[in-house]
mmCIF file of C-alpha atoms and ligand atoms in Angstrom:
data_model
loop_
_atom_site.group_PDB
_atom_site.id
_atom_site.type_symbol
_atom_site.label_atom_id
_atom_site.label_comp_id
_atom_site.label_asym_id
_atom_site.label_seq_id
_atom_site.Cartn_x
_atom_site.Cartn_y
_atom_site.Cartn_z
ATOM 1 C CA MET E 1 28.948 11.481 -11.605
ATOM 2 C CA THR E 2 26.248 8.927 -12.732
ATOM 3 C CA ASP E 3 24.196 9.423 -15.799
ATOM 4 C CA MET E 4 21.390 12.078 -15.646
ATOM 5 C CA THR E 5 17.994 10.293 -16.072
ATOM 6 C CA ASP E 6 14.890 12.302 -17.286
ATOM 7 C CA ILE E 7 12.443 11.033 -14.997
ATOM 8 C CA LEU E 8 13.221 8.910 -11.870
ATOM 9 C CA ILE E 9 10.117 7.248 -10.234
ATOM 10 C CA LEU E 10 10.284 6.445 -6.717
ATOM 11 C CA GLY E 11 7.661 3.531 -6.092
ATOM 12 C CA GLY E 12 6.832 0.610 -8.357
ATOM 13 C CA GLY E 13 3.053 0.428 -7.529
ATOM 14 C CA PRO E 14 0.200 1.131 -9.965
ATOM 15 C CA ALA E 15 0.890 4.789 -9.842
ATOM 16 C CA GLY E 16 4.608 4.561 -10.339
ATOM 17 C CA LEU E 17 4.299 1.898 -13.204
ATOM 18 C CA THR E 18 1.695 3.976 -14.990
ATOM 19 C CA ALA E 19 3.701 7.033 -14.866
ATOM 20 C CA ALA E 20 6.671 5.023 -15.990
ATOM 21 C CA LEU E 21 4.790 3.636 -19.039
ATOM 22 C CA TYR E 22 3.423 7.057 -20.025
ATOM 23 C CA ALA E 23 6.952 8.707 -19.704
ATOM 24 C CA ALA E 24 8.768 6.039 -21.692
ATOM 25 C CA ARG E 25 6.200 6.137 -24.356
ATOM 26 C CA ALA E 26 6.820 10.114 -24.534
ATOM 27 C CA GLY E 27 10.539 9.175 -25.299
ATOM 28 C CA LYS E 28 12.071 9.834 -21.909
ATOM 29 C CA SER E 29 14.603 7.893 -20.053
ATOM 30 C CA VAL E 30 12.938 6.522 -17.088
ATOM 31 C CA ILE E 31 14.094 4.547 -13.922
ATOM 32 C CA VAL E 32 11.657 3.198 -11.423
ATOM 33 C CA CYS E 33 13.155 2.327 -7.990
ATOM 34 C CA GLU E 34 11.322 -0.136 -5.827
ATOM 35 C CA LYS E 35 12.477 -1.778 -2.450
ATOM 36 C CA GLU E 36 9.807 -4.328 -2.059
ATOM 37 C CA GLY E 37 8.424 -5.782 -4.974
ATOM 38 C CA PHE E 38 7.106 -4.259 -8.148
ATOM 39 C CA GLY E 39 3.398 -4.058 -8.399
ATOM 40 C CA GLY E 40 2.936 -2.431 -4.972
ATOM 41 C CA GLN E 41 0.233 -3.205 -2.436
ATOM 42 C CA ILE E 42 -2.270 -4.498 -5.163
ATOM 43 C CA THR E 43 -0.276 -7.645 -5.565
ATOM 44 C CA GLN E 44 -1.603 -8.403 -2.112
ATOM 45 C CA ALA E 45 -5.126 -8.529 -3.371
ATOM 46 C CA HIS E 46 -6.355 -11.946 -4.074
ATOM 47 C CA GLN E 47 -8.714 -10.837 -6.811
ATOM 48 C CA VAL E 48 -9.332 -7.336 -8.178
ATOM 49 C CA ASP E 49 -12.950 -6.704 -9.469
ATOM 50 C CA ASN E 50 -12.776 -2.929 -9.837
ATOM 51 C CA LEU E 51 -10.385 -2.437 -12.556
ATOM 52 C CA PRO E 52 -12.598 -1.748 -15.585
ATOM 53 C CA GLY E 53 -11.920 -4.069 -18.351
ATOM 54 C CA LEU E 54 -10.017 -6.661 -16.363
ATOM 55 C CA PRO E 55 -12.725 -8.293 -14.116
ATOM 56 C CA GLY E 56 -11.297 -10.790 -11.502
ATOM 57 C CA ILE E 57 -7.734 -10.458 -12.427
ATOM 58 C CA SER E 58 -5.397 -11.426 -9.498
ATOM 59 C CA GLY E 59 -3.328 -8.682 -7.830
ATOM 60 C CA LEU E 60 -0.127 -10.503 -8.639
ATOM 61 C CA GLU E 61 -0.863 -10.943 -12.175
ATOM 62 C CA LEU E 62 -1.882 -7.428 -12.415
ATOM 63 C CA GLY E 63 1.323 -6.233 -10.746
ATOM 64 C CA ASP E 64 3.277 -8.402 -13.342
ATOM 65 C CA LYS E 65 1.403 -6.982 -16.229
ATOM 66 C CA LEU E 66 2.106 -3.425 -15.158
ATOM 67 C CA CYS E 67 5.786 -4.128 -14.679
ATOM 68 C CA SER E 68 6.349 -5.954 -17.902
ATOM 69 C CA GLN E 69 4.307 -3.587 -20.078
ATOM 70 C CA ALA E 70 6.459 -0.611 -18.655
ATOM 71 C CA MET E 71 9.693 -2.621 -19.321
ATOM 72 C CA ASP E 72 8.570 -3.317 -22.828
ATOM 73 C CA ALA E 73 8.181 0.342 -23.339
ATOM 74 C CA GLY E 74 11.933 0.862 -22.395
ATOM 75 C CA VAL E 75 11.421 1.585 -18.465
ATOM 76 C CA GLN E 76 14.446 0.450 -16.441
ATOM 77 C CA THR E 77 13.865 -0.925 -12.982
ATOM 78 C CA ALA E 78 16.123 -0.700 -9.999
ATOM 79 C CA PHE E 79 15.486 -2.998 -7.028
ATOM 80 C CA CYS E 80 16.875 -0.674 -4.091
ATOM 81 C CA GLU E 81 16.026 1.464 -1.155
ATOM 82 C CA VAL E 82 16.030 5.232 -1.561
ATOM 83 C CA VAL E 83 17.591 6.663 1.559
ATOM 84 C CA GLY E 84 17.839 10.400 0.517
ATOM 85 C CA ILE E 85 16.679 13.107 -2.063
ATOM 86 C CA HIS E 86 18.447 16.384 -2.722
ATOM 87 C CA HIS E 87 17.345 19.129 -4.931
ATOM 88 C CA HIS E 88 20.337 20.871 -6.442
ATOM 89 C CA ILE E 89 20.583 24.732 -7.145
ATOM 90 C CA ASP E 90 20.602 23.837 -10.803
ATOM 91 C CA GLY E 91 17.080 22.265 -10.335
ATOM 92 C CA THR E 92 18.208 18.492 -10.794
ATOM 93 C CA PHE E 93 17.708 15.757 -8.295
ATOM 94 C CA TYR E 94 20.564 13.631 -6.473
ATOM 95 C CA VAL E 95 19.200 10.602 -5.093
ATOM 96 C CA GLU E 96 21.049 8.420 -2.621
ATOM 97 C CA THR E 97 19.864 4.570 -2.684
ATOM 98 C CA ASP E 98 21.539 1.646 -0.957
ATOM 99 C CA ASP E 99 22.775 0.605 -4.485
ATOM 100 C CA GLY E 100 24.625 3.940 -5.084
ATOM 101 C CA PRO E 101 23.478 7.558 -6.190
ATOM 102 C CA MET E 102 21.339 8.486 -9.106
ATOM 103 C CA ASN E 103 20.628 11.745 -10.851
ATOM 104 C CA ALA E 104 17.481 13.023 -12.448
ATOM 105 C CA ARG E 105 15.986 15.858 -14.012
ATOM 106 C CA THR E 106 12.604 15.335 -12.411
ATOM 107 C CA VAL E 107 11.366 12.860 -9.658
ATOM 108 C CA ILE E 108 8.000 11.276 -9.377
ATOM 109 C CA PHE E 109 7.311 10.192 -5.796
ATOM 110 C CA ALA E 110 4.853 7.349 -5.712
ATOM 111 C CA GLY E 111 5.813 5.733 -2.348
ATOM 112 C CA GLY E 112 2.389 4.892 -1.737
ATOM 113 C CA ALA E 113 1.635 3.862 1.951
ATOM 114 C CA LYS E 114 2.364 1.457 4.689
ATOM 115 C CA PRO E 115 -0.090 -0.519 6.884
ATOM 116 C CA ARG E 116 -1.709 1.041 9.843
ATOM 117 C CA MET E 117 -0.767 -0.632 12.925
ATOM 118 C CA LEU E 118 -3.317 -2.010 15.500
ATOM 119 C CA GLY E 119 -1.443 -0.069 18.305
ATOM 120 C CA VAL E 120 -1.566 -2.537 21.010
ATOM 121 C CA ALA E 121 1.434 -3.478 23.167
ATOM 122 C CA ARG E 122 3.976 -6.144 21.722
ATOM 123 C CA GLU E 123 2.507 -5.836 18.211
ATOM 124 C CA GLU E 124 5.829 -5.083 16.728
ATOM 125 C CA ASP E 125 7.506 -7.925 18.771
ATOM 126 C CA LEU E 126 4.973 -10.428 17.501
ATOM 127 C CA ILE E 127 5.257 -9.489 13.669
ATOM 128 C CA GLY E 128 6.168 -12.918 12.082
ATOM 129 C CA SER E 129 5.046 -14.754 15.185
ATOM 130 C CA GLY E 130 1.135 -14.331 14.650
ATOM 131 C CA ILE E 131 0.927 -10.747 13.652
ATOM 132 C CA SER E 132 0.473 -10.086 9.935
ATOM 133 C CA TYR E 133 -0.347 -7.338 7.554
ATOM 134 C CA CYS E 134 -0.751 -9.527 4.646
ATOM 135 C CA ALA E 135 -3.291 -12.457 4.635
ATOM 136 C CA LEU E 136 -2.265 -13.572 0.934
ATOM 137 C CA CYS E 137 1.296 -13.806 2.143
ATOM 138 C CA ASP E 138 1.116 -15.373 5.409
ATOM 139 C CA GLY E 139 -2.197 -17.148 5.488
ATOM 140 C CA ALA E 140 -0.975 -20.470 4.292
ATOM 141 C CA PHE E 141 1.211 -20.788 7.710
ATOM 142 C CA PHE E 142 -2.142 -21.032 9.564
ATOM 143 C CA GLN E 143 -3.738 -23.904 7.891
ATOM 144 C CA ASN E 144 -6.871 -25.600 9.834
ATOM 145 C CA GLN E 145 -6.020 -23.142 12.724
ATOM 146 C CA ASP E 146 -8.133 -20.084 14.153
ATOM 147 C CA VAL E 147 -7.298 -16.624 13.145
ATOM 148 C CA ALA E 148 -8.673 -13.190 13.631
ATOM 149 C CA VAL E 149 -8.904 -10.187 10.958
ATOM 150 C CA ILE E 150 -9.082 -6.728 12.309
ATOM 151 C CA GLY E 151 -10.794 -4.041 10.325
ATOM 152 C CA GLY E 152 -13.995 -3.407 8.432
ATOM 153 C CA GLY E 153 -12.992 -2.453 5.001
ATOM 154 C CA ASN E 154 -12.675 -4.229 1.702
ATOM 155 C CA THR E 155 -9.228 -5.494 2.521
ATOM 156 C CA ALA E 156 -10.200 -7.066 5.948
ATOM 157 C CA PHE E 157 -13.442 -8.595 4.316
ATOM 158 C CA SER E 158 -11.589 -10.123 1.199
ATOM 159 C CA ASP E 159 -8.679 -11.205 3.583
ATOM 160 C CA ALA E 160 -11.386 -13.094 5.630
ATOM 161 C CA LEU E 161 -12.625 -14.753 2.634
ATOM 162 C CA VAL E 162 -9.306 -15.835 1.462
ATOM 163 C CA LEU E 163 -8.504 -17.134 4.916
ATOM 164 C CA ALA E 164 -11.809 -18.811 5.420
ATOM 165 C CA GLY E 165 -10.620 -21.370 2.593
ATOM 166 C CA ILE E 166 -7.302 -22.057 4.519
ATOM 167 C CA CYS E 167 -8.018 -21.737 8.279
ATOM 168 C CA ARG E 168 -10.535 -23.638 10.541
ATOM 169 C CA SER E 169 -12.072 -20.330 11.714
ATOM 170 C CA VAL E 170 -11.758 -16.596 10.903
ATOM 171 C CA THR E 171 -13.208 -13.971 13.347
ATOM 172 C CA ILE E 172 -13.577 -10.480 12.153
ATOM 173 C CA VAL E 173 -13.325 -7.882 14.678
ATOM 174 C CA HIS E 174 -14.406 -4.315 13.818
ATOM 175 C CA ARG E 175 -14.921 -1.217 15.966
ATOM 176 C CA ARG E 176 -18.383 -0.355 14.278
ATOM 177 C CA ASP E 177 -21.554 -2.240 13.410
ATOM 178 C CA SER E 178 -21.457 -0.999 9.802
ATOM 179 C CA PHE E 179 -18.633 -1.467 7.230
ATOM 180 C CA ARG E 180 -16.662 0.152 4.576
ATOM 181 C CA ALA E 181 -16.181 -2.984 2.576
ATOM 182 C CA GLU E 182 -18.608 -3.288 -0.437
ATOM 183 C CA GLU E 183 -21.978 -4.872 0.295
ATOM 184 C CA ALA E 184 -21.220 -7.945 -2.160
ATOM 185 C CA VAL E 185 -18.185 -8.775 -0.039
ATOM 186 C CA VAL E 186 -20.056 -8.095 3.258
ATOM 187 C CA GLN E 187 -22.808 -10.622 1.797
ATOM 188 C CA ALA E 188 -20.230 -13.088 0.994
ATOM 189 C CA VAL E 189 -18.626 -13.045 4.263
ATOM 190 C CA LYS E 190 -22.061 -13.322 6.059
ATOM 191 C CA ASN E 191 -22.678 -16.337 3.820
ATOM 192 C CA THR E 192 -19.344 -18.196 4.801
ATOM 193 C CA PRO E 193 -20.005 -20.534 7.701
ATOM 194 C CA ASN E 194 -16.434 -20.408 9.292
ATOM 195 C CA ILE E 195 -16.325 -16.588 9.463
ATOM 196 C CA LYS E 196 -17.681 -14.913 12.519
ATOM 197 C CA LEU E 197 -18.268 -11.285 12.738
ATOM 198 C CA MET E 198 -17.731 -9.476 16.129
ATOM 199 C CA THR E 199 -18.821 -5.836 16.494
ATOM 200 C CA PRO E 200 -18.404 -3.260 17.855
ATOM 201 C CA TYR E 201 -15.320 -4.407 19.431
ATOM 202 C CA THR E 202 -11.593 -3.232 19.452
ATOM 203 C CA VAL E 203 -8.541 -5.221 20.347
ATOM 204 C CA SER E 204 -7.075 -4.203 23.688
ATOM 205 C CA GLU E 205 -4.293 -6.832 24.332
ATOM 206 C CA LEU E 206 -2.367 -9.606 22.543
ATOM 207 C CA VAL E 207 -2.132 -12.878 24.415
ATOM 208 C CA GLY E 208 0.939 -14.974 23.940
ATOM 209 C CA GLU E 209 4.784 -14.489 24.835
ATOM 210 C CA GLU E 210 6.614 -16.001 21.864
ATOM 211 C CA GLN E 211 3.659 -16.531 19.387
ATOM 212 C CA VAL E 212 0.095 -14.964 19.224
ATOM 213 C CA GLU E 213 -2.314 -17.407 21.455
ATOM 214 C CA GLY E 214 -5.316 -15.000 21.251
ATOM 215 C CA ILE E 215 -6.745 -11.495 21.520
ATOM 216 C CA VAL E 216 -8.370 -9.695 24.368
ATOM 217 C CA LEU E 217 -11.259 -7.483 23.389
ATOM 218 C CA ASN E 218 -12.342 -4.056 24.942
ATOM 219 C CA ASP E 219 -14.963 -5.898 26.967
ATOM 220 C CA GLY E 220 -12.453 -8.228 28.455
ATOM 221 C CA THR E 221 -13.567 -11.245 26.221
ATOM 222 C CA THR E 222 -10.435 -13.427 25.255
ATOM 223 C CA VAL E 223 -10.684 -14.833 21.734
ATOM 224 C CA PRO E 224 -8.263 -17.735 21.251
ATOM 225 C CA VAL E 225 -6.429 -17.355 17.746
ATOM 226 C CA GLN E 226 -3.158 -18.296 16.455
ATOM 227 C CA ALA E 227 -2.716 -15.391 14.085
ATOM 228 C CA VAL E 228 -4.062 -11.766 13.651
ATOM 229 C CA PHE E 229 -4.234 -10.121 10.306
ATOM 230 C CA VAL E 230 -4.349 -6.487 10.784
ATOM 231 C CA ALA E 231 -6.254 -4.795 7.968
ATOM 232 C CA LEU E 232 -6.733 -1.294 9.123
ATOM 233 C CA GLY E 233 -5.994 0.653 5.875
ATOM 234 C CA ARG E 234 -2.758 2.287 4.984
ATOM 235 C CA VAL E 235 -0.862 5.472 6.295
ATOM 236 C CA PRO E 236 1.379 7.772 3.936
ATOM 237 C CA ASP E 237 5.161 7.397 4.386
ATOM 238 C CA CYS E 238 6.526 10.557 2.775
ATOM 239 C CA SER E 239 9.608 11.204 5.169
ATOM 240 C CA LEU E 240 11.941 10.861 2.451
ATOM 241 C CA ILE E 241 10.499 14.083 0.762
ATOM 242 C CA GLU E 242 9.109 15.984 3.773
ATOM 243 C CA THR E 243 11.711 18.712 3.600
ATOM 244 C CA LEU E 244 10.989 19.138 -0.214
ATOM 245 C CA VAL E 245 6.874 19.361 0.073
ATOM 246 C CA ASP E 246 4.102 20.477 2.108
ATOM 247 C CA LEU E 247 2.415 17.712 3.962
ATOM 248 C CA ASP E 248 -1.245 17.910 5.191
ATOM 249 C CA GLU E 249 -2.316 16.858 8.830
ATOM 250 C CA ALA E 250 -2.556 13.130 8.036
ATOM 251 C CA GLY E 251 0.872 13.176 6.330
ATOM 252 C CA TYR E 252 -0.159 13.319 2.800
ATOM 253 C CA VAL E 253 1.617 15.227 0.255
ATOM 254 C CA ILE E 254 0.044 18.444 -1.126
ATOM 255 C CA ALA E 255 0.335 18.764 -4.832
ATOM 256 C CA SER E 256 -1.232 20.841 -7.711
ATOM 257 C CA GLU E 257 -3.621 19.312 -10.096
ATOM 258 C CA SER E 258 -0.682 18.441 -12.354
ATOM 259 C CA CYS E 259 0.734 16.380 -9.315
ATOM 260 C CA MET E 260 3.605 18.969 -8.861
ATOM 261 C CA THR E 261 4.804 19.677 -5.296
ATOM 262 C CA LYS E 262 6.134 22.907 -4.155
ATOM 263 C CA THR E 263 9.454 21.875 -5.352
ATOM 264 C CA PRO E 264 9.823 22.536 -9.105
ATOM 265 C CA GLY E 265 10.383 19.031 -10.898
ATOM 266 C CA LEU E 266 9.230 16.921 -7.825
ATOM 267 C CA PHE E 267 5.810 15.429 -8.723
ATOM 268 C CA VAL E 268 3.739 12.955 -6.395
ATOM 269 C CA ALA E 269 1.406 10.256 -7.554
ATOM 270 C CA GLY E 270 -0.848 7.729 -5.892
ATOM 271 C CA ASP E 271 -1.995 6.877 -2.403
ATOM 272 C CA CYS E 272 0.675 9.457 -0.830
ATOM 273 C CA ARG E 273 -0.877 12.459 -2.334
ATOM 274 C CA GLN E 274 -3.646 14.466 -0.694
ATOM 275 C CA LYS E 275 -6.882 13.504 -2.279
ATOM 276 C CA THR E 276 -10.284 12.234 -1.256
ATOM 277 C CA ILE E 277 -10.417 8.803 -3.298
ATOM 278 C CA ARG E 278 -7.646 6.165 -3.118
ATOM 279 C CA GLN E 279 -8.423 3.645 -5.613
ATOM 280 C CA LEU E 280 -6.288 1.552 -8.017
ATOM 281 C CA THR E 281 -7.801 3.723 -10.875
ATOM 282 C CA THR E 282 -7.155 6.947 -9.173
ATOM 283 C CA ALA E 283 -3.539 5.883 -8.639
ATOM 284 C CA MET E 284 -3.046 5.126 -12.247
ATOM 285 C CA ALA E 285 -4.712 8.400 -13.064
ATOM 286 C CA ASP E 286 -2.138 10.201 -10.869
ATOM 287 C CA GLY E 287 0.635 8.456 -12.564
ATOM 288 C CA THR E 288 -0.685 9.509 -15.956
ATOM 289 C CA VAL E 289 -0.857 13.282 -14.919
ATOM 290 C CA ALA E 290 2.466 13.131 -12.998
ATOM 291 C CA ALA E 291 4.179 11.850 -16.060
ATOM 292 C CA MET E 292 2.651 13.981 -18.524
ATOM 293 C CA ALA E 293 3.375 17.059 -16.295
ATOM 294 C CA ALA E 294 6.967 15.762 -15.970
ATOM 295 C CA CYS E 295 7.401 15.638 -19.643
ATOM 296 C CA GLU E 296 6.033 19.240 -20.118
ATOM 297 C CA PHE E 297 8.306 20.491 -17.190
ATOM 298 C CA LEU E 298 11.206 18.773 -19.133
ATOM 299 C CA LYS E 299 10.469 21.029 -22.232
HETATM 300 P P1 NAP K 1 -10.143 1.098 4.598
HETATM 301 O O1 NAP K 1 -11.253 1.114 3.604
HETATM 302 O O2 NAP K 1 -9.488 2.571 4.896
HETATM 303 O O3 NAP K 1 -10.774 0.341 5.834
HETATM 304 C C1 NAP K 1 -9.981 0.376 6.998
HETATM 305 C C2 NAP K 1 -10.794 -0.297 8.153
HETATM 306 O O4 NAP K 1 -9.853 -0.314 9.326
HETATM 307 C C3 NAP K 1 -11.910 0.499 8.425
HETATM 308 O O5 NAP K 1 -13.033 -0.367 8.628
HETATM 309 C C4 NAP K 1 -11.727 1.341 9.655
HETATM 310 O O6 NAP K 1 -12.712 1.436 10.514
HETATM 311 C C5 NAP K 1 -10.531 0.493 10.306
HETATM 312 N N1 NAP K 1 -9.708 1.183 11.289
HETATM 313 C C6 NAP K 1 -8.878 2.282 10.717
HETATM 314 N N2 NAP K 1 -8.248 2.663 11.938
HETATM 315 C C7 NAP K 1 -8.541 1.740 12.957
HETATM 316 C C8 NAP K 1 -8.124 1.726 14.102
HETATM 317 N N3 NAP K 1 -7.073 2.739 14.868
HETATM 318 N N4 NAP K 1 -8.785 0.989 15.145
HETATM 319 C C9 NAP K 1 -9.577 -0.036 14.564
HETATM 320 N N5 NAP K 1 -10.135 0.041 13.431
HETATM 321 C C10 NAP K 1 -9.552 1.082 12.515
HETATM 322 O O7 NAP K 1 -8.807 0.457 4.154
HETATM 323 P P2 NAP K 1 -8.556 -0.997 3.180
HETATM 324 O O8 NAP K 1 -9.841 -1.968 3.697
HETATM 325 O O9 NAP K 1 -7.309 -1.426 3.430
HETATM 326 O O10 NAP K 1 -9.088 -0.450 1.704
HETATM 327 C C11 NAP K 1 -8.317 0.619 1.188
HETATM 328 C C12 NAP K 1 -8.704 0.867 -0.140
HETATM 329 O O11 NAP K 1 -8.454 -0.232 -0.995
HETATM 330 C C13 NAP K 1 -10.212 0.940 -0.219
HETATM 331 O O12 NAP K 1 -10.614 2.128 -1.058
HETATM 332 C C14 NAP K 1 -10.619 -0.270 -0.751
HETATM 333 O O13 NAP K 1 -11.909 -0.205 -1.392
HETATM 334 C C15 NAP K 1 -9.501 -0.614 -1.567
HETATM 335 N N6 NAP K 1 -9.465 -2.178 -1.677
HETATM 336 C C16 NAP K 1 -10.040 -2.705 -2.865
HETATM 337 C C17 NAP K 1 -10.070 -4.184 -2.940
HETATM 338 C C18 NAP K 1 -10.707 -4.946 -4.199
HETATM 339 O O14 NAP K 1 -11.406 -4.289 -4.838
HETATM 340 N N7 NAP K 1 -10.367 -6.124 -4.513
HETATM 341 C C19 NAP K 1 -9.469 -5.006 -1.907
HETATM 342 C C20 NAP K 1 -9.058 -4.268 -0.794
HETATM 343 C C21 NAP K 1 -8.898 -2.980 -0.778
HETATM 344 P P3 NAP K 1 -13.926 2.419 10.226
HETATM 345 O O15 NAP K 1 -14.661 2.033 9.157
HETATM 346 O O16 NAP K 1 -14.430 2.661 11.613
HETATM 347 O O17 NAP K 1 -13.223 3.888 9.953
#
């Protein structure tokens, strides 16, 4: 039998690391499990301008700071993939990971969300061969080439600005004539000579066998590009806890105001929770609430 941790946090993004910080400062033993990279999706943001007090911080630096602050407070981190969560009759949790089992009195699920796919044929086959969901990670592979960004939100527009500094041309394809992206970012895109906006269009086909060579739009136009950066927002991935919680129609976890799910001792924080505003600040707020509620539950 492994040791019993007070609060096991699944997901090392802003929600999970904020929860970890609060729980550790409250004197609890805390482990954060993360399978990809501590810091979460925010580490893919070139620059974060909507975190009050830290204007212009890079996503990577923010991720590093969140992680090191939590570790300095006594949080343990585990780089592992969680493959199963079981709720015992005694109220504790048995969590299976690819690095062995863990036991916990409470669990905070902060699994975030994964990129929404474009949904066109051969998209999955071409991942890594011109299809990417992270401009910051993969943009440098397409230096002086022509690329497309799909989407009309802040991610698509900030990605386009980053790519415009690396690539010869960037074509943004969006399904509507108006954008979710903030006006300041939209203006910056419009003022960038090597970014072209194509609206209202959707992508109906990918061109290229082994490597992306272009996209075909819904009106039949072919746009020759060597890479497609998909920035269509994210969808929750709550399959690990689906038997322990209620999910809404879109797959988000339904929780009380204290972030507790229908399973006592299982909390949810961040983008995977059902709510109206998914922002860095609301993810951190969830982390705070879930941690304090878990501490209260442990009493
Ligand atoms: P988002 O705001 O949800 O935007 C997703 C975009 O994809 C929308 O334009 C949407 O079109 C489009 N879309 C969704 N499904 C589609 C489909 N099946 N086919 C075609 N288009 C589709 O996602 P996001 O841009 O990733 O941003 C997520 C959150 O992070 C936002 O709150 C954003 O403000 C924040 N963020 C902040 C920063 C920053 O401050 N530095 C950077 C990035 C992101 P419609 O508009 O037509 O629905």
